[in-house]
Coordinates of N, CA and C in Angstrom, one line a residue:
X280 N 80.4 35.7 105.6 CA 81.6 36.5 105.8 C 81.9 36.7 107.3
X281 N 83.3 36.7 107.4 CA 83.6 37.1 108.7 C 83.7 35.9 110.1
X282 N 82.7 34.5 109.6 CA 82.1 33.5 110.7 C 83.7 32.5 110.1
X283 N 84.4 32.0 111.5 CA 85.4 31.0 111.5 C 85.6 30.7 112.7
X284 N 86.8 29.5 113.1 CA 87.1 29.0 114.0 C 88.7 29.0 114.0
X285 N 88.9 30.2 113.4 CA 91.1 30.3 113.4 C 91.5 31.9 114.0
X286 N 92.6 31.7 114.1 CA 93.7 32.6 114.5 C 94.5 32.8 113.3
X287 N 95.2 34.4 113.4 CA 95.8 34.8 112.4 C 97.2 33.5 112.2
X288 N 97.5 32.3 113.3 CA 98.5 31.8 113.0 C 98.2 30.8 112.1
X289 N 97.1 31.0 111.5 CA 96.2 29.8 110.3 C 96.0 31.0 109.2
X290 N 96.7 31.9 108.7 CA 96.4 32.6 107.5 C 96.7 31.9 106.5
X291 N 96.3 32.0 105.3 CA 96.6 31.2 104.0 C 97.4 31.6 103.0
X292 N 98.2 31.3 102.3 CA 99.3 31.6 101.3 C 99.0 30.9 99.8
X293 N 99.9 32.1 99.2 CA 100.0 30.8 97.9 C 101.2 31.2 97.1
X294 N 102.1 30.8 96.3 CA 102.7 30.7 95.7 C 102.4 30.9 94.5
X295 N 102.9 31.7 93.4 CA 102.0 31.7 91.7 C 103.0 31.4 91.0
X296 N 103.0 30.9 90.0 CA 103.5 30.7 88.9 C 104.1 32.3 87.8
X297 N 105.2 32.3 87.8 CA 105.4 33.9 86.9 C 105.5 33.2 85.7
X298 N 105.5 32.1 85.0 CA 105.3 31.5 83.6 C 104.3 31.4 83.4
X299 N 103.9 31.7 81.6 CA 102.5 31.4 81.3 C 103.1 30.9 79.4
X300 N 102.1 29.9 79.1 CA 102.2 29.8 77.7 C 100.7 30.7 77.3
X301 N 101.0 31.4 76.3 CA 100.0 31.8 75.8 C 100.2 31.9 74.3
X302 N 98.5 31.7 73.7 CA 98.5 31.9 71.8 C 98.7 29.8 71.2
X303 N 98.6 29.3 72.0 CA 98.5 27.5 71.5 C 97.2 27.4 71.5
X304 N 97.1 26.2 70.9 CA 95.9 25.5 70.4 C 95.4 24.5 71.9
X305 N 96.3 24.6 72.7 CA 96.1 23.3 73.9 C 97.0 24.4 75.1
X306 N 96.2 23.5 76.2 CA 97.3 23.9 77.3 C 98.8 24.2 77.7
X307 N 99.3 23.0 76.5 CA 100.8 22.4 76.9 C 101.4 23.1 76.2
X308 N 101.3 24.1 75.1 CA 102.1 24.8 74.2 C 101.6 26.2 74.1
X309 N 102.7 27.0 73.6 CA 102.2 28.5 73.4 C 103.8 29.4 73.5
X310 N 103.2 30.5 73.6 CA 104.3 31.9 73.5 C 105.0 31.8 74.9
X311 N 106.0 31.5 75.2 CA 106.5 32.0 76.9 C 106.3 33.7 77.3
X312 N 105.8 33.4 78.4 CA 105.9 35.0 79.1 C 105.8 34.4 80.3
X313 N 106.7 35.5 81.0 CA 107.3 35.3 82.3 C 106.8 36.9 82.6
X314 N 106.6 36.9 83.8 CA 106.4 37.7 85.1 C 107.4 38.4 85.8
X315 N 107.5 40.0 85.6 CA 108.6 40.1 86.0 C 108.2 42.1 86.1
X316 N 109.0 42.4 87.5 CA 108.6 44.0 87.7 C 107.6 44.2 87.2
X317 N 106.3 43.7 87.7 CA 104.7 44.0 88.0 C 104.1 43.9 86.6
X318 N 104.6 43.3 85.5 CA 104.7 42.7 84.3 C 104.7 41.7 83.5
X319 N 103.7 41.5 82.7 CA 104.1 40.1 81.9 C 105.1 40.6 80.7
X320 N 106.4 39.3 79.9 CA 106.9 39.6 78.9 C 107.2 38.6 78.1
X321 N 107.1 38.5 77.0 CA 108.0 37.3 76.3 C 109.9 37.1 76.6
X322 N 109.9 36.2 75.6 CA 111.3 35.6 75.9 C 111.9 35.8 74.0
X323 N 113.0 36.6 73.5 CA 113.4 36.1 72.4 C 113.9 35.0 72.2
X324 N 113.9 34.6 71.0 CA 114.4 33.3 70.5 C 115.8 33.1 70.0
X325 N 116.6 34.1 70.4 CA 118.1 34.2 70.3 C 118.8 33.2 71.2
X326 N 119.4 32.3 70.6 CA 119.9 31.2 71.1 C 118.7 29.9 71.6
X327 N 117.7 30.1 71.7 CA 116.8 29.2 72.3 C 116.7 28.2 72.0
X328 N 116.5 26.8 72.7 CA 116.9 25.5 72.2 C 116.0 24.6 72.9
X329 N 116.3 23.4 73.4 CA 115.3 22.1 73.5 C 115.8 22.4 75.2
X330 N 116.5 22.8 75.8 CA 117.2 22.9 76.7 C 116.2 24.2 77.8
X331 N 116.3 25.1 77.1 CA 115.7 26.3 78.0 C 114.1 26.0 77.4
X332 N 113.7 24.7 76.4 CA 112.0 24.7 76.8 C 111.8 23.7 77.7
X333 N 112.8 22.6 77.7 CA 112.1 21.2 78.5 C 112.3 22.5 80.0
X334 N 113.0 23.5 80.5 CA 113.3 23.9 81.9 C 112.0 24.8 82.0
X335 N 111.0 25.6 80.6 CA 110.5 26.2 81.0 C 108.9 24.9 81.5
X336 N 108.9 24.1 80.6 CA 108.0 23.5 80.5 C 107.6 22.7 81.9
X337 N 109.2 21.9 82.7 CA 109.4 22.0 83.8 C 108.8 22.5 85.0
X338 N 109.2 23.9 84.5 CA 108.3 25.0 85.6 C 107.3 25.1 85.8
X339 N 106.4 24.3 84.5 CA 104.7 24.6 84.1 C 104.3 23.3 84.7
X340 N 105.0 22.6 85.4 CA 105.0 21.4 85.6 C 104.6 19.8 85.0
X341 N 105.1 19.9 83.9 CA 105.1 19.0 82.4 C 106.7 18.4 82.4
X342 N 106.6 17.2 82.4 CA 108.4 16.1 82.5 C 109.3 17.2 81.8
X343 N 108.9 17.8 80.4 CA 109.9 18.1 79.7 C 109.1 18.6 78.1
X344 N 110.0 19.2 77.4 CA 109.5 19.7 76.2 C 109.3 18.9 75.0
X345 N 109.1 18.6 74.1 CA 108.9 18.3 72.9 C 109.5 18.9 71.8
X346 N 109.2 20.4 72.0 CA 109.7 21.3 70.8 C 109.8 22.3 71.3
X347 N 111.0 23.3 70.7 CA 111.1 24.6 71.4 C 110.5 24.9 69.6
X348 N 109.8 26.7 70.1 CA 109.2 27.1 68.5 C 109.9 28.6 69.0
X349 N 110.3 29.1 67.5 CA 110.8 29.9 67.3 C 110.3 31.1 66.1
X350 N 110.7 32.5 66.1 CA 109.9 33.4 65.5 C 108.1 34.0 65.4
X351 N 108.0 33.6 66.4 CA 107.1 33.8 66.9 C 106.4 33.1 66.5
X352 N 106.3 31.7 66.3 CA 105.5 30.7 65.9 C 103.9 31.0 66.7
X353 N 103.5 31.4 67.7 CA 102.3 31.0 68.0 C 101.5 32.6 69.0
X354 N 102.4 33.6 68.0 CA 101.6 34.7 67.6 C 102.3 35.4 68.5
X355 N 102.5 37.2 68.0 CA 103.5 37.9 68.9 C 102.9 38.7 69.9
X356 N 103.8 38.9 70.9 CA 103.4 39.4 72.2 C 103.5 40.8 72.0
X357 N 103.3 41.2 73.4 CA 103.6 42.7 73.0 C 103.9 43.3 74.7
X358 N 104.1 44.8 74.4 CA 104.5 45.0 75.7 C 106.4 44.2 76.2
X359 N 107.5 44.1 77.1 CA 108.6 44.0 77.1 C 109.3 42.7 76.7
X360 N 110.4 42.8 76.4 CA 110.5 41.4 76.0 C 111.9 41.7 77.2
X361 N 111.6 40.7 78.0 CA 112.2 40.4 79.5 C 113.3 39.9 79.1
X362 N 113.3 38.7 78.0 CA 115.1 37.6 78.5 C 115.5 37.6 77.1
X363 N 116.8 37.7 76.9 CA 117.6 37.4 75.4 C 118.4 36.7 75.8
X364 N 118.9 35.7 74.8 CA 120.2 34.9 74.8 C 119.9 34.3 76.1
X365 N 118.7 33.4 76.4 CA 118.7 32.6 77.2 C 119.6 31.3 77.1
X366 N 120.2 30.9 77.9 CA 121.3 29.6 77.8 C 121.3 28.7 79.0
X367 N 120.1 27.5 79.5 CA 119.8 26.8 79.9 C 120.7 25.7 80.2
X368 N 121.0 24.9 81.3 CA 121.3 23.5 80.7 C 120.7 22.9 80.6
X369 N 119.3 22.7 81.5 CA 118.2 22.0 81.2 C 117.9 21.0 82.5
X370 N 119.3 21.2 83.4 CA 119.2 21.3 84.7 C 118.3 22.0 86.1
X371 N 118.0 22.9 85.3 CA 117.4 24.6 86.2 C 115.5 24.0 85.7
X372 N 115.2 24.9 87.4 CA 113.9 24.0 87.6 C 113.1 25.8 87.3
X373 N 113.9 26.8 86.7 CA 113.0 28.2 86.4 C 113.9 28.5 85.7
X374 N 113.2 29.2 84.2 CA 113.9 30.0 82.9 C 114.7 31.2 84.0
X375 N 114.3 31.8 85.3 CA 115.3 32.6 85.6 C 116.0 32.6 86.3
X376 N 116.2 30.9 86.4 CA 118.0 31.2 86.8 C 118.6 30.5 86.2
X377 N 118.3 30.6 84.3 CA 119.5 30.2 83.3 C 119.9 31.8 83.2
X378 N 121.1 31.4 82.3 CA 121.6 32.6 82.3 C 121.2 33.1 80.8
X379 N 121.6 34.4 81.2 CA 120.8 35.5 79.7 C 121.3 36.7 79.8
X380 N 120.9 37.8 79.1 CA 121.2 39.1 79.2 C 120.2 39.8 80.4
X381 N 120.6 40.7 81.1 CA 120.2 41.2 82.1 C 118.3 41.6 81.9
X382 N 117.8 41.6 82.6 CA 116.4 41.9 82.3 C 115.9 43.2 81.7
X383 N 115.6 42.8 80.6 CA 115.0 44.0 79.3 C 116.2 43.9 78.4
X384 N 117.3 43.8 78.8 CA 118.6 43.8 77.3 C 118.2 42.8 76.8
X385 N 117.8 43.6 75.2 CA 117.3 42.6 74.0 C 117.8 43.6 72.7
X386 N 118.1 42.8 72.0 CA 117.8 43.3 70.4 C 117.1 42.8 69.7
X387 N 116.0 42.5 70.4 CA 114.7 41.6 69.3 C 113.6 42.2 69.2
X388 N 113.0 41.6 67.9 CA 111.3 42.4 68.3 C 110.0 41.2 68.5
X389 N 109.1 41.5 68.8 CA 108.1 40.4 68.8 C 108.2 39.4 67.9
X390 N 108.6 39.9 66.8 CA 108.5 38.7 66.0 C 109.7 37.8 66.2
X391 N 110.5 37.7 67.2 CA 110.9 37.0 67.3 C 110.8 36.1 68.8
X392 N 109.3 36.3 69.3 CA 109.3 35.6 70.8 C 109.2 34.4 70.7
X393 N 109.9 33.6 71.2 CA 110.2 32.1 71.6 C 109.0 31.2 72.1
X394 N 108.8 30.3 71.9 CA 108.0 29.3 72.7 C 108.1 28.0 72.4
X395 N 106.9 26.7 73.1 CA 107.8 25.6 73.4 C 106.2 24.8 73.3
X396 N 106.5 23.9 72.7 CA 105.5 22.5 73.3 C 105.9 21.7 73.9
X397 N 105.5 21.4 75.2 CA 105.5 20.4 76.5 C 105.1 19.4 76.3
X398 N 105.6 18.2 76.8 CA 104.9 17.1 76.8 C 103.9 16.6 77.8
X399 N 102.7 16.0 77.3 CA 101.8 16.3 78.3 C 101.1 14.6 78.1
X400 N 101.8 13.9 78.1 CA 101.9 12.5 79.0 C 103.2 12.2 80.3
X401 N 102.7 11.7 81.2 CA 103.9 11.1 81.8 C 103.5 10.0 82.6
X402 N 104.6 9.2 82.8 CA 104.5 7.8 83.7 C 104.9 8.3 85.1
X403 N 103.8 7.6 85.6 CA 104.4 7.8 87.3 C 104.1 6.1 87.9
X404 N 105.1 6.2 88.9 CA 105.0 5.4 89.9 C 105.7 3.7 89.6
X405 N 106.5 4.1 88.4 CA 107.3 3.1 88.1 C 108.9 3.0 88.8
X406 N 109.5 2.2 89.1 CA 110.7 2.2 89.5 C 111.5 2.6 88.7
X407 N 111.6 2.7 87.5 CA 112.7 3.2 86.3 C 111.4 4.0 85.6
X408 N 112.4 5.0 84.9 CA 111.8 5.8 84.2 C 111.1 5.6 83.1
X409 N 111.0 4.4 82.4 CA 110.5 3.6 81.6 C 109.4 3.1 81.9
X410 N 108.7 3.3 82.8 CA 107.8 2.6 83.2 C 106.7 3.5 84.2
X411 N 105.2 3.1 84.2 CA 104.5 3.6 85.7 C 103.3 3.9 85.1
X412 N 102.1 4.7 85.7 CA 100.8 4.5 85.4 C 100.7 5.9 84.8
X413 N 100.5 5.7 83.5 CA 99.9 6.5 82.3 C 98.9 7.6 82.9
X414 N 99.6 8.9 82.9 CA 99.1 10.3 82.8 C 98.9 10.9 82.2
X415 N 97.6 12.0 82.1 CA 97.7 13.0 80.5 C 97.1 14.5 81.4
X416 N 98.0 15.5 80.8 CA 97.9 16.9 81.4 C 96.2 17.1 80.3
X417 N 95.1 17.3 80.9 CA 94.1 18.0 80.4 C 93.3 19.3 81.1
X418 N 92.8 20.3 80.6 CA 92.4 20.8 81.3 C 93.1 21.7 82.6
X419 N 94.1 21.6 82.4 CA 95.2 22.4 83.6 C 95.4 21.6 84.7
X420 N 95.5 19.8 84.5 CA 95.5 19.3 85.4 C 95.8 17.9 84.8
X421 N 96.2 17.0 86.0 CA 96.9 15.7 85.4 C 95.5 14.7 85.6
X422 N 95.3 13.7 84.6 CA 94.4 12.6 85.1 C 95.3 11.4 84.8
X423 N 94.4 10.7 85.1 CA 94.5 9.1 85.1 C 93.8 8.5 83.6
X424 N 94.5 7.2 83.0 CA 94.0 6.6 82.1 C 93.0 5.3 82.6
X425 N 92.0 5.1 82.2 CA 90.9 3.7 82.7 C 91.8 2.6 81.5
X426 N 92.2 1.4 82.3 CA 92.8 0.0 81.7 C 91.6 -0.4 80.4
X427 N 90.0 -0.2 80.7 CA 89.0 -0.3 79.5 C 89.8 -0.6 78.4
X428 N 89.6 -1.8 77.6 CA 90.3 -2.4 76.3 C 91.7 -1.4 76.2
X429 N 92.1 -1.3 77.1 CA 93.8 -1.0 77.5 C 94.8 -2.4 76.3
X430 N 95.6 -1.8 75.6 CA 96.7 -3.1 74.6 C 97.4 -2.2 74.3
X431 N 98.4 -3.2 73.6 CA 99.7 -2.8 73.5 C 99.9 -2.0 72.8
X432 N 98.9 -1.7 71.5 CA 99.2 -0.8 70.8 C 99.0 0.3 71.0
X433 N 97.8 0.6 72.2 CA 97.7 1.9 73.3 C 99.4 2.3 74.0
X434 N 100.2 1.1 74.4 CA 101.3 1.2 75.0 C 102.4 2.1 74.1
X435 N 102.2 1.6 73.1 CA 103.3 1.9 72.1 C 103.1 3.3 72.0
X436 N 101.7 3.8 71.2 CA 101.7 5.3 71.4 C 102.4 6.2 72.5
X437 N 101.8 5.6 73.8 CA 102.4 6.0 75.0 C 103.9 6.3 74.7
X438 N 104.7 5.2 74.9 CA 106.0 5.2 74.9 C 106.6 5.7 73.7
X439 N 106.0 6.3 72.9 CA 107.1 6.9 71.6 C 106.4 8.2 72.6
X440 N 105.4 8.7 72.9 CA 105.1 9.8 73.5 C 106.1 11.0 74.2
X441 N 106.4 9.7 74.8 CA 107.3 9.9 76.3 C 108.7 10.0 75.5
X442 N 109.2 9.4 74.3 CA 110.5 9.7 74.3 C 111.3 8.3 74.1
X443 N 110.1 7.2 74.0 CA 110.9 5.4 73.9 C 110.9 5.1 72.0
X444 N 111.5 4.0 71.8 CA 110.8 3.2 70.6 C 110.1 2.3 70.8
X445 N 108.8 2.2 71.7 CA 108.5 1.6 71.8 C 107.5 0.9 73.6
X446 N 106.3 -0.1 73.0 CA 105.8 -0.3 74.4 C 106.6 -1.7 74.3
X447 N 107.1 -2.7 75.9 CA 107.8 -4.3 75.7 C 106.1 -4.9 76.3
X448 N 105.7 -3.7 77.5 CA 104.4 -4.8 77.3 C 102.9 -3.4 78.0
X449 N 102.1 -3.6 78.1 CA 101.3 -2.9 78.7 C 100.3 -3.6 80.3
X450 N 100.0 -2.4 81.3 CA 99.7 -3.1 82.4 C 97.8 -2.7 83.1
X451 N 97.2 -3.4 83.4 CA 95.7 -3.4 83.8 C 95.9 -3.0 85.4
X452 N 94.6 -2.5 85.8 CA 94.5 -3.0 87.1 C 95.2 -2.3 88.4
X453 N 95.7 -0.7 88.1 CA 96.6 0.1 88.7 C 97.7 -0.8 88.5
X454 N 98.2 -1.1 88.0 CA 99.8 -2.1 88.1 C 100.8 -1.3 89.1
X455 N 100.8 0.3 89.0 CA 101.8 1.2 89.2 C 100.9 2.1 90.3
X456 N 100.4 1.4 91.0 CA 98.9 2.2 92.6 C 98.3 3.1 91.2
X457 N 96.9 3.6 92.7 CA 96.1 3.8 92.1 C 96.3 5.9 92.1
X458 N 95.9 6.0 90.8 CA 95.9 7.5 90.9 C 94.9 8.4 92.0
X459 N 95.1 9.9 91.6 CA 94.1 10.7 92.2 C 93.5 11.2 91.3
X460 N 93.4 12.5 91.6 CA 91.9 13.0 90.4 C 90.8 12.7 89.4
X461 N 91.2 13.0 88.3 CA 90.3 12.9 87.3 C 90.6 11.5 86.6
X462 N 89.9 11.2 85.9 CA 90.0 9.4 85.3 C 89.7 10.1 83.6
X463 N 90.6 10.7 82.8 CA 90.7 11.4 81.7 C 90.2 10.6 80.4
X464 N 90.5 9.5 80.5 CA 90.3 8.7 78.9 C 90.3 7.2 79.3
X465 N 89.1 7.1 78.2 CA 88.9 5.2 78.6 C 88.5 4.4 77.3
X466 N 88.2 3.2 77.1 CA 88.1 2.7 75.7 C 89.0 3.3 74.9
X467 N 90.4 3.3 75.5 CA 91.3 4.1 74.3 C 91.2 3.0 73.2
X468 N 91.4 3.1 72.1 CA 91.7 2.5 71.0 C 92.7 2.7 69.8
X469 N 93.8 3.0 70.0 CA 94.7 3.5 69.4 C 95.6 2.3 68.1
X470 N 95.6 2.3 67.4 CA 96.1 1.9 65.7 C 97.4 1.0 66.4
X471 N 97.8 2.5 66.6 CA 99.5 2.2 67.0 C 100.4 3.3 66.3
X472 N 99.8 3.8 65.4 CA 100.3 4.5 64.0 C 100.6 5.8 64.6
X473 N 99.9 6.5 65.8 CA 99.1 7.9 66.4 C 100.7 8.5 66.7
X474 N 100.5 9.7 66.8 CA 101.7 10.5 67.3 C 102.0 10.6 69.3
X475 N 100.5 10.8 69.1 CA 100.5 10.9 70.8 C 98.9 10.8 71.1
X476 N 99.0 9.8 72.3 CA 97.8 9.3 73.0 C 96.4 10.1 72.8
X477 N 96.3 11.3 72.8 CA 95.2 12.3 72.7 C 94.5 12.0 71.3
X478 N 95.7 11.5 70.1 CA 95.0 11.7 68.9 C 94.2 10.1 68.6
X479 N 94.2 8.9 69.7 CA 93.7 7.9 69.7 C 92.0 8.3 69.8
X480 N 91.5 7.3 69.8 CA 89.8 7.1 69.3 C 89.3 6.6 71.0
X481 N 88.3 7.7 71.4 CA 88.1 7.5 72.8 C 86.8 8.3 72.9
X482 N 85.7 7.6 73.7 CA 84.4 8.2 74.0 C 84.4 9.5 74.4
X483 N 85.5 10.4 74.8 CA 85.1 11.6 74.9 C 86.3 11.9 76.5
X484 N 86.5 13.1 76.5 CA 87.3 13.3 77.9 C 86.1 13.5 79.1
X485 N 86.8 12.5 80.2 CA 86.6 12.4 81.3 C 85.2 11.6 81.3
X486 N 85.0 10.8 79.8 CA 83.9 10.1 80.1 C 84.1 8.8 80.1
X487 N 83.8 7.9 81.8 CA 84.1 6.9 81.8 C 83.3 5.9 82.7
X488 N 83.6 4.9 83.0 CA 82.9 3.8 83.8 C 84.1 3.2 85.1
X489 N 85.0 4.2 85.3 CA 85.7 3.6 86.1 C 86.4 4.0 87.6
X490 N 87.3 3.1 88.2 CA 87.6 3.9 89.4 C 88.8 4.3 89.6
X491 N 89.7 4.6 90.0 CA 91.6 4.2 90.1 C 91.8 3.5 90.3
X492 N 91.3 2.0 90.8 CA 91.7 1.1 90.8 C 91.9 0.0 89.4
X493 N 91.5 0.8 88.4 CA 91.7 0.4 86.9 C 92.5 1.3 85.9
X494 N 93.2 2.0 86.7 CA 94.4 2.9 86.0 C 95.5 1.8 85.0
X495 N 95.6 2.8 84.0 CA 96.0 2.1 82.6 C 97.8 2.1 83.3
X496 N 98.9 1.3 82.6 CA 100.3 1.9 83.0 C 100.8 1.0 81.7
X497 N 102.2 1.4 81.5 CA 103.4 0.9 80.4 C 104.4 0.5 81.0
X498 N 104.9 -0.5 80.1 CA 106.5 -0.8 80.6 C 107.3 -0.3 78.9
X499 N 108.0 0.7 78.9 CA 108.4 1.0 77.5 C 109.9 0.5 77.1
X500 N 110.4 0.6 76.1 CA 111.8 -0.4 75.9 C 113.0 1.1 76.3
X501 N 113.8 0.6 77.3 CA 114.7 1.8 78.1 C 116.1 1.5 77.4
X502 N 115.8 0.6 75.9 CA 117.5 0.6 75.3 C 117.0 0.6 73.8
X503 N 117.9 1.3 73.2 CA 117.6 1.5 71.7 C 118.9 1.5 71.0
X504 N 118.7 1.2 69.7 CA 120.1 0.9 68.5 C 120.0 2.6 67.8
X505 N 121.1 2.8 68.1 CA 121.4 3.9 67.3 C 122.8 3.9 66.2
X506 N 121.8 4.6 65.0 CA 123.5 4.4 64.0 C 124.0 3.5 62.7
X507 N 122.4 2.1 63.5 CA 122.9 1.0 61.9 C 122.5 1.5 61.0
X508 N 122.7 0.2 60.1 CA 121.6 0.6 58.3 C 120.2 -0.1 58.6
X509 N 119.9 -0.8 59.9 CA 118.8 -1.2 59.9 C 118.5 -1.6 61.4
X510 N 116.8 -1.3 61.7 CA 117.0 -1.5 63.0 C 117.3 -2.5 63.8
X511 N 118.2 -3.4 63.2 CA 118.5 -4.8 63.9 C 120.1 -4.1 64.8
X512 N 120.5 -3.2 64.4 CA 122.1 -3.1 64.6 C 122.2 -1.4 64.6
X513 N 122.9 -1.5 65.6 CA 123.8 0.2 65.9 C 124.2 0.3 67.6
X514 N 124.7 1.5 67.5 CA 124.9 1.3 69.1 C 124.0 1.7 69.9
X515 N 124.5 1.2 71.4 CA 123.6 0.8 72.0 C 123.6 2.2 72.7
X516 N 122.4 2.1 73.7 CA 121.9 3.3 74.0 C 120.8 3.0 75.1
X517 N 121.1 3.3 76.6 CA 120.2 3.3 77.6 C 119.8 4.9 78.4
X518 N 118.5 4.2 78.5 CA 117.6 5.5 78.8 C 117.4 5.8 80.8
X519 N 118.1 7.1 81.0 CA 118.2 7.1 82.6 C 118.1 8.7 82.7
X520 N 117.5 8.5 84.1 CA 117.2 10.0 84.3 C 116.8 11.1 83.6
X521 N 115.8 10.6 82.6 CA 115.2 11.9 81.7 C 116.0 12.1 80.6
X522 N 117.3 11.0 80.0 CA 118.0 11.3 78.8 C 118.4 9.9 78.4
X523 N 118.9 9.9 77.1 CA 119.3 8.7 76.5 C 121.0 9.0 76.8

């Protein structure tokens, strides 16, 4: 204590987060509470949509939401309920600066606090959104996928994950550079059938034989038919900027 080599013009900072999911089964999902006048609170679920979770999820730093849950799906809070009639566009990078009723105007009770499941894959480092080296939020933190019997049907899961119909091909060998941290999952072995990557068949988290320079990545399909009687035909539909 006390032994250094700085001046106060080297003091350290930090920034916190006033979002928290809490009451999920995983990191990526839970009750919203926000931070506010020396307090945590929930959020009612009056008006709440896919809109004000992909912004809260956002914040948590996760691409975007999956599911907003409603009625207190994942157990009720207590103590103030901070935001009512939140109204997002989905634009806003913090639930507080969508718009809502003033802080504490609510007509709700716990049982009706709002929350959200995030999505907790994302592609980076691809030039279109469709594409880049396969990420998975574990642990409160993003890792890397090991290429280890990396195929397409690993791809596919991926890309319905993220929001595609689909993987066009899958890539070895950092295709998309090589990541940082953690190296999260390896020997994936996925059907194809799986909802999302986590529920594929894998030696265990963070147990692997590899380096970043064998990061797993996707190219997923960025156009889809919407509307036929069958999936050969409907209209067309391209995927940009985080929407179809």
């Amino acid at each position: 204590w006390g032994t250094h080599n700085c001046g106060h013009r080297e003091d350290a900072g930090v920034v916190c987060n006033d979002i928290i999911l809490v009451g999920g089964s995983t990191w990526y999902e839970g009750r919203v509470e926000i931070y506010y006048s020396n307090r945590w609170g929930t959020v009612c679920d009056d008006l709440w949509d896919i809109n004000d979770a992909s912004v809260a999820c956002k914040q948590l730093g996760y691409p975007k939401a999956l599911a907003y849950k409603a009625a207190a799906y994942f157990g009720v809070g207590s103590g103030a309920i901070w935001l009512d009639n939140v109204g997002c566009s989905g634009t806003e990078t913090r639930v507080h600066s969508c718009s809502a009723n003033s802080w504490g105007s609510n007509d709700c009770s716990h049982g009706e606090d709002a929350g959200v499941v995030c999505q907790s894959v994302r592609l980076v480092g691809g030039v279109y959104d469709s594409e880049g080296r396969v990420e998975i939020f574990q642990n409160g933190q993003w890792g890397t996928v090991c290429d280890d019997n990396w195929s397409l049907n690993d791809a596919h899961v991926v890309c319905r994950e993220v929001g595609f119909s689909g993987a066009i091909s899958y890539k070895t060998g950092a295709f998309y550079g090589a990541g940082t941290g953690g190296i999260f999952m390896d020997d994936v072995s996925c059907t194809g059938r799986e909802g999302r990557l986590r529920d594929c068949r894998f030696p265990g988290w963070s147990y692997h034989n590899c380096g970043h320079t064998e990061d797993a990545g996707v190219v997923c399909r960025g156009v889809r038919l919407v509307g036929g009687s069958s999936s050969s035909e409907g209209r067309v539909e391209v995927f940009y900027r985080g929407s179809w």
